[in-house]
Amino acid sequence: MAFRSCMLSRGTAIVVNPEKPHDLHFHKPQVHHGTTSILRRGKFLRPFSESSIGLQWNTHKSMSPQFLCRAAVSSPQQKNREEGIKDERVQQVHTIQEFDEALRIAEDKLVVVEYAASHSYHSKKIYPFMVDLSRTCPDVRFILVMGDESEQSKELCMRDNITSVPHFSFYKSMEKIHEEEGIGPDQLEGDVLYYGDTDAPIQQLHSRQDVEALINKHVEDQKLIVLDVGLKHCGPCVKVYPTVVRLAKRMVDTTVFARMNGDENEECMEFLRINKVVEVPTFLFIKDGKTCGRYVGSGKGELIGEILRYQGVRVTY
């Protein structure tokens, strides 16, 4: 059965079955900074972006993979140490055994892995931003893998199908939940917050009953509820999420922020159908026990304006 995926102009994504247009099916889109996903025979093919370096593998008689370096250049961690940048919260692993052990110890916490190479300019450019995130997100674990460091690190990259760097993989409970190639600092921050920030005052809802309980809780205090409805692997949802986190922290006295991933379970999907959510991200505005409006899209300015409008602030566009 063929499904049609659509990326809409306002930064939203849906997937529709042409034979059953009312039956929504959500895929896991891979949205990359400077790259385009091409759907062919059910697989996403990602061309290398300007901010990624293709890895070359050479096979000798022993049939062992060889990572070809362009030059012997210092690693991002070495460069940071030379410049006095502390990155003690980023763990560098060197073997498959060390990698798997780091994931096991992290348990259900988010683990962010950067696969890098000594010859990659963009690996060195993005690494300081990962160091900054390691300081501001204490509940997230950060790992660095230098693909051209040794035969053991090459084997690790081969096992994880790493073909270009910088490549970021995101793990929880030893399972890969997301991955990106050639992304910039803003996208990296969005991914980390979206998949792993537990300090933000944003409630995660898992069913219609959760939504109803939240609404009933805030009927008397008349606080505006902003419900962010998205998908686990939605690029526009990730893009706008840092803005949602900042707003939640600044408006904690007047507004309640919550989120729901429509593809988490059948109850969440049913909630989307009942509320006629066909594009994501969709922000539902709820006050006095009723849904009073919505905003569809990932525009930061537009979202802030809509929140202020439903708070009673006069907004002129």
XYZ file of C-alpha atoms in Angstrom:
317
model
C 0.000 0.000 0.000
C 1.514 3.353 -1.027
C 1.498 6.281 1.342
C 2.120 9.879 0.423
C 4.293 12.048 2.686
C 3.818 15.799 2.698
C 6.010 18.576 4.105
C 3.736 21.598 4.310
C 4.742 25.226 3.824
C 4.365 26.219 7.466
C 6.844 23.654 8.675
C 4.443 20.795 9.290
C 4.513 17.189 8.192
C 1.788 14.596 7.568
C 1.475 11.239 5.873
C -1.749 10.278 4.168
C -2.956 7.033 2.628
C -4.485 8.140 -0.703
C -6.949 5.231 -0.607
C -8.141 6.240 2.873
C -7.612 10.002 3.191
C -9.230 10.098 6.640
C -6.896 7.434 8.028
C -3.669 9.133 9.071
C -0.399 7.222 9.129
C 2.664 8.963 10.524
C 6.142 7.970 9.406
C 9.435 8.896 11.078
C 10.792 11.661 8.865
C 14.512 12.407 8.975
C 14.885 16.182 8.659
C 18.455 17.381 8.222
C 20.160 20.730 8.141
C 21.158 21.332 4.523
C 20.097 17.901 3.250
C 17.021 16.489 1.531
C 15.441 13.117 2.173
C 14.454 11.278 -1.004
C 11.942 8.453 -0.641
C 12.756 5.565 -2.946
C 11.418 2.036 -2.572
C 10.456 2.672 1.017
C 13.870 3.980 2.112
C 15.111 7.482 2.810
C 18.273 8.314 0.890
C 20.188 11.246 2.333
C 22.757 13.016 0.164
C 25.744 14.424 2.036
C 25.191 18.006 3.087
C 27.701 20.840 3.088
C 28.286 20.221 6.786
C 29.139 16.529 6.569
C 32.171 14.600 5.366
C 31.840 11.264 3.623
C 33.798 8.436 5.191
C 35.876 6.279 2.870
C 36.287 2.611 3.594
C 39.006 0.509 2.001
C 39.062 -3.280 1.969
C 42.393 -5.117 1.962
C 43.061 -8.816 1.642
C 42.134 -9.271 5.269
C 38.716 -7.777 4.431
C 38.977 -5.521 7.478
C 37.493 -2.002 7.096
C 39.985 0.868 6.806
C 39.138 4.450 7.674
C 41.161 6.709 5.373
C 42.348 9.924 7.018
C 43.219 12.980 4.969
C 45.686 14.301 7.515
C 46.860 13.672 11.058
C 44.919 16.432 12.802
C 44.064 16.701 16.497
C 40.678 15.486 17.704
C 37.976 17.893 18.971
C 38.793 16.977 22.577
C 42.504 17.636 22.056
C 41.727 20.983 20.427
C 39.462 21.922 23.354
C 42.163 21.065 25.873
C 44.630 23.249 23.953
C 42.170 26.155 24.051
C 41.341 25.636 27.726
C 37.760 24.452 27.139
C 36.637 21.922 29.747
C 34.665 18.993 28.388
C 34.779 16.576 31.303
C 31.086 15.705 30.841
C 31.733 14.315 27.346
C 32.971 10.728 27.486
C 35.166 9.502 24.644
C 34.838 5.783 23.962
C 37.293 3.772 21.905
C 35.813 0.293 21.454
C 32.496 -1.470 20.937
C 32.715 -2.833 24.483
C 33.184 0.642 26.000
C 30.350 2.015 23.878
C 27.865 -0.686 24.908
C 28.865 -0.360 28.570
C 28.280 3.416 28.481
C 24.789 2.862 27.082
C 24.047 0.223 29.730
C 25.129 2.468 32.606
C 22.993 5.357 31.284
C 19.848 3.197 31.654
C 16.799 5.249 30.577
C 18.611 8.590 30.309
C 19.150 10.134 26.888
C 22.583 9.397 25.395
C 23.861 11.667 22.614
C 26.680 10.198 20.521
C 28.788 12.255 18.124
C 30.723 10.252 15.541
C 33.595 12.429 14.359
C 36.885 12.251 12.454
C 40.172 14.075 12.886
C 40.054 15.451 9.318
C 36.467 16.741 9.611
C 36.269 20.527 9.893
C 32.569 20.377 10.773
C 33.157 17.833 13.545
C 35.453 20.338 15.238
C 32.994 23.203 14.682
C 29.995 21.420 16.233
C 31.857 19.793 19.140
C 32.082 22.921 21.394
C 28.308 23.278 21.163
C 27.906 19.699 22.356
C 30.220 20.525 25.273
C 27.996 23.513 26.164
C 24.909 21.293 26.080
C 26.619 18.763 28.345
C 26.867 21.496 30.994
C 23.304 22.776 30.670
C 21.630 19.342 30.394
C 22.947 17.339 33.386
C 20.464 14.498 32.891
C 21.779 13.767 29.379
C 24.873 11.658 28.695
C 27.246 12.723 25.889
C 29.677 10.418 24.073
C 32.344 11.108 21.449
C 33.559 8.468 18.982
C 36.583 9.330 16.810
C 36.140 7.062 13.797
C 39.731 7.284 12.600
C 41.362 6.823 15.988
C 42.025 3.070 15.830
C 40.922 -0.222 14.310
C 38.500 -0.678 17.223
C 36.816 2.677 16.629
C 36.537 1.871 12.915
C 34.761 -1.365 13.763
C 32.337 0.576 15.961
C 31.520 2.976 13.118
C 31.068 0.094 10.696
C 28.706 -1.691 13.103
C 26.573 1.445 13.477
C 26.553 2.120 9.697
C 28.219 5.532 9.987
C 28.980 6.801 6.478
C 29.554 10.526 7.083
C 30.553 12.812 9.930
C 29.582 14.579 12.031
C 26.839 12.064 12.726
C 24.689 12.202 15.864
C 22.794 9.219 17.265
C 20.369 9.405 20.184
C 19.810 6.434 22.502
C 17.507 5.554 25.379
C 17.569 2.249 27.259
C 20.252 1.037 24.806
C 17.940 1.574 21.816
C 18.543 4.124 19.072
C 15.578 6.508 18.959
C 16.840 9.115 16.486
C 19.817 10.114 14.329
C 20.966 13.152 12.359
C 23.738 14.039 9.900
C 25.246 17.410 9.073
C 23.231 19.406 11.606
C 24.003 22.796 13.111
C 23.962 23.980 16.745
C 20.279 24.965 16.761
C 19.160 21.574 15.460
C 21.407 19.773 17.947
C 19.977 21.782 20.836
C 16.443 21.070 19.624
C 17.105 17.340 19.428
C 18.628 17.196 22.916
C 15.774 19.151 24.495
C 13.077 17.293 22.550
C 14.291 13.806 23.412
C 15.968 14.260 26.772
C 15.207 17.419 28.762
C 13.457 16.415 31.988
C 13.950 19.730 33.824
C 11.629 21.806 31.637
C 8.215 22.592 33.202
C 6.402 20.754 30.407
C 4.108 17.849 31.283
C 4.247 14.756 29.077
C 0.758 13.404 28.373
C 0.160 9.842 27.224
C -3.628 9.589 26.773
C -6.896 11.474 26.497
C -7.435 10.811 30.195
C -4.186 12.639 30.973
C -5.403 15.653 28.997
C -8.767 15.678 30.792
C -7.069 15.436 34.190
C -4.812 18.384 33.333
C -7.783 20.460 32.147
C -9.786 19.735 35.319
C -6.807 20.653 37.472
C -6.605 24.156 36.013
C -10.271 25.084 35.579
C -10.364 27.065 38.812
C -7.043 28.899 38.477
C -7.993 29.833 34.876
C -4.472 29.290 33.585
C -4.036 28.940 29.844
C -2.976 25.425 28.818
C -0.732 25.133 25.756
C -0.698 21.551 24.475
C 2.093 20.832 21.979
C 0.965 17.924 19.772
C 3.678 16.376 17.616
C 5.440 13.178 16.596
C 8.542 11.465 17.947
C 10.555 12.006 14.751
C 9.145 15.253 13.386
C 11.730 17.801 12.239
C 9.488 20.892 12.586
C 8.404 19.692 16.060
C 12.054 19.475 17.122
C 12.845 22.848 15.539
C 10.291 24.793 17.586
C 10.733 22.862 20.857
C 13.578 25.003 22.330
C 11.229 27.984 22.017
C 8.506 26.015 23.835
C 10.961 25.184 26.650
C 11.990 28.839 27.053
C 8.372 30.022 27.070
C 7.409 27.367 29.632
C 10.136 28.584 31.984
C 9.249 32.269 31.559
C 5.450 31.860 31.764
C 5.313 29.344 34.590
C 3.068 31.635 36.705
C 0.431 32.196 34.021
C 0.555 29.314 31.554
C 0.724 25.516 31.730
C 2.669 23.770 28.971
C 2.175 20.120 28.027
C 3.115 17.889 25.109
C 1.866 14.718 23.462
C 3.463 12.520 20.799
C 0.691 11.273 18.548
C 2.599 8.160 17.525
C 3.365 7.065 21.108
C 0.328 4.761 21.356
C -3.188 4.188 20.035
C -4.769 6.402 22.710
C -2.656 9.353 21.614
C -3.514 8.692 17.975
C -7.209 8.586 18.882
C -6.837 11.958 20.642
C -5.419 13.419 17.417
C -8.357 12.056 15.407
C -10.960 13.395 17.840
C -9.371 16.842 17.802
C -8.875 16.759 14.015
C -5.114 17.203 14.204
C -3.854 16.464 10.689
C -0.647 18.509 10.703
C 2.163 18.693 13.238
C 3.231 20.507 15.225
C -0.214 21.674 16.347
C -0.582 23.753 19.501
C -3.976 23.534 21.212
C -4.956 26.416 23.512
C -7.249 25.394 26.357
C -8.854 27.692 28.926
C -11.801 27.382 31.314
C -12.076 23.705 30.424
C -12.516 24.285 26.691
C -10.307 24.369 23.597
C -10.408 28.006 22.513
C -8.027 27.886 19.553
C -4.998 26.361 17.894
C -1.830 27.249 16.024
C -0.398 24.959 13.338
C 3.259 25.398 12.390
C 6.757 25.905 13.776
C 7.124 29.679 13.503
C 8.562 31.009 16.758
C 7.168 34.520 16.468
C 3.723 33.326 15.437
C 3.576 30.867 18.346
C 4.503 33.542 20.884
C 1.907 35.890 19.392
C -0.846 33.269 19.590
C -0.025 32.434 23.216
C -0.165 36.116 24.158
C -3.437 36.525 22.274
C -5.116 33.695 24.186
C -3.749 35.131 27.403
C -5.746 38.259 26.657
C -2.907 40.429 25.347
C -3.828 42.422 22.269
C -1.555 41.386 19.387
C -1.338 43.233 16.079
C 0.148 41.379 13.072
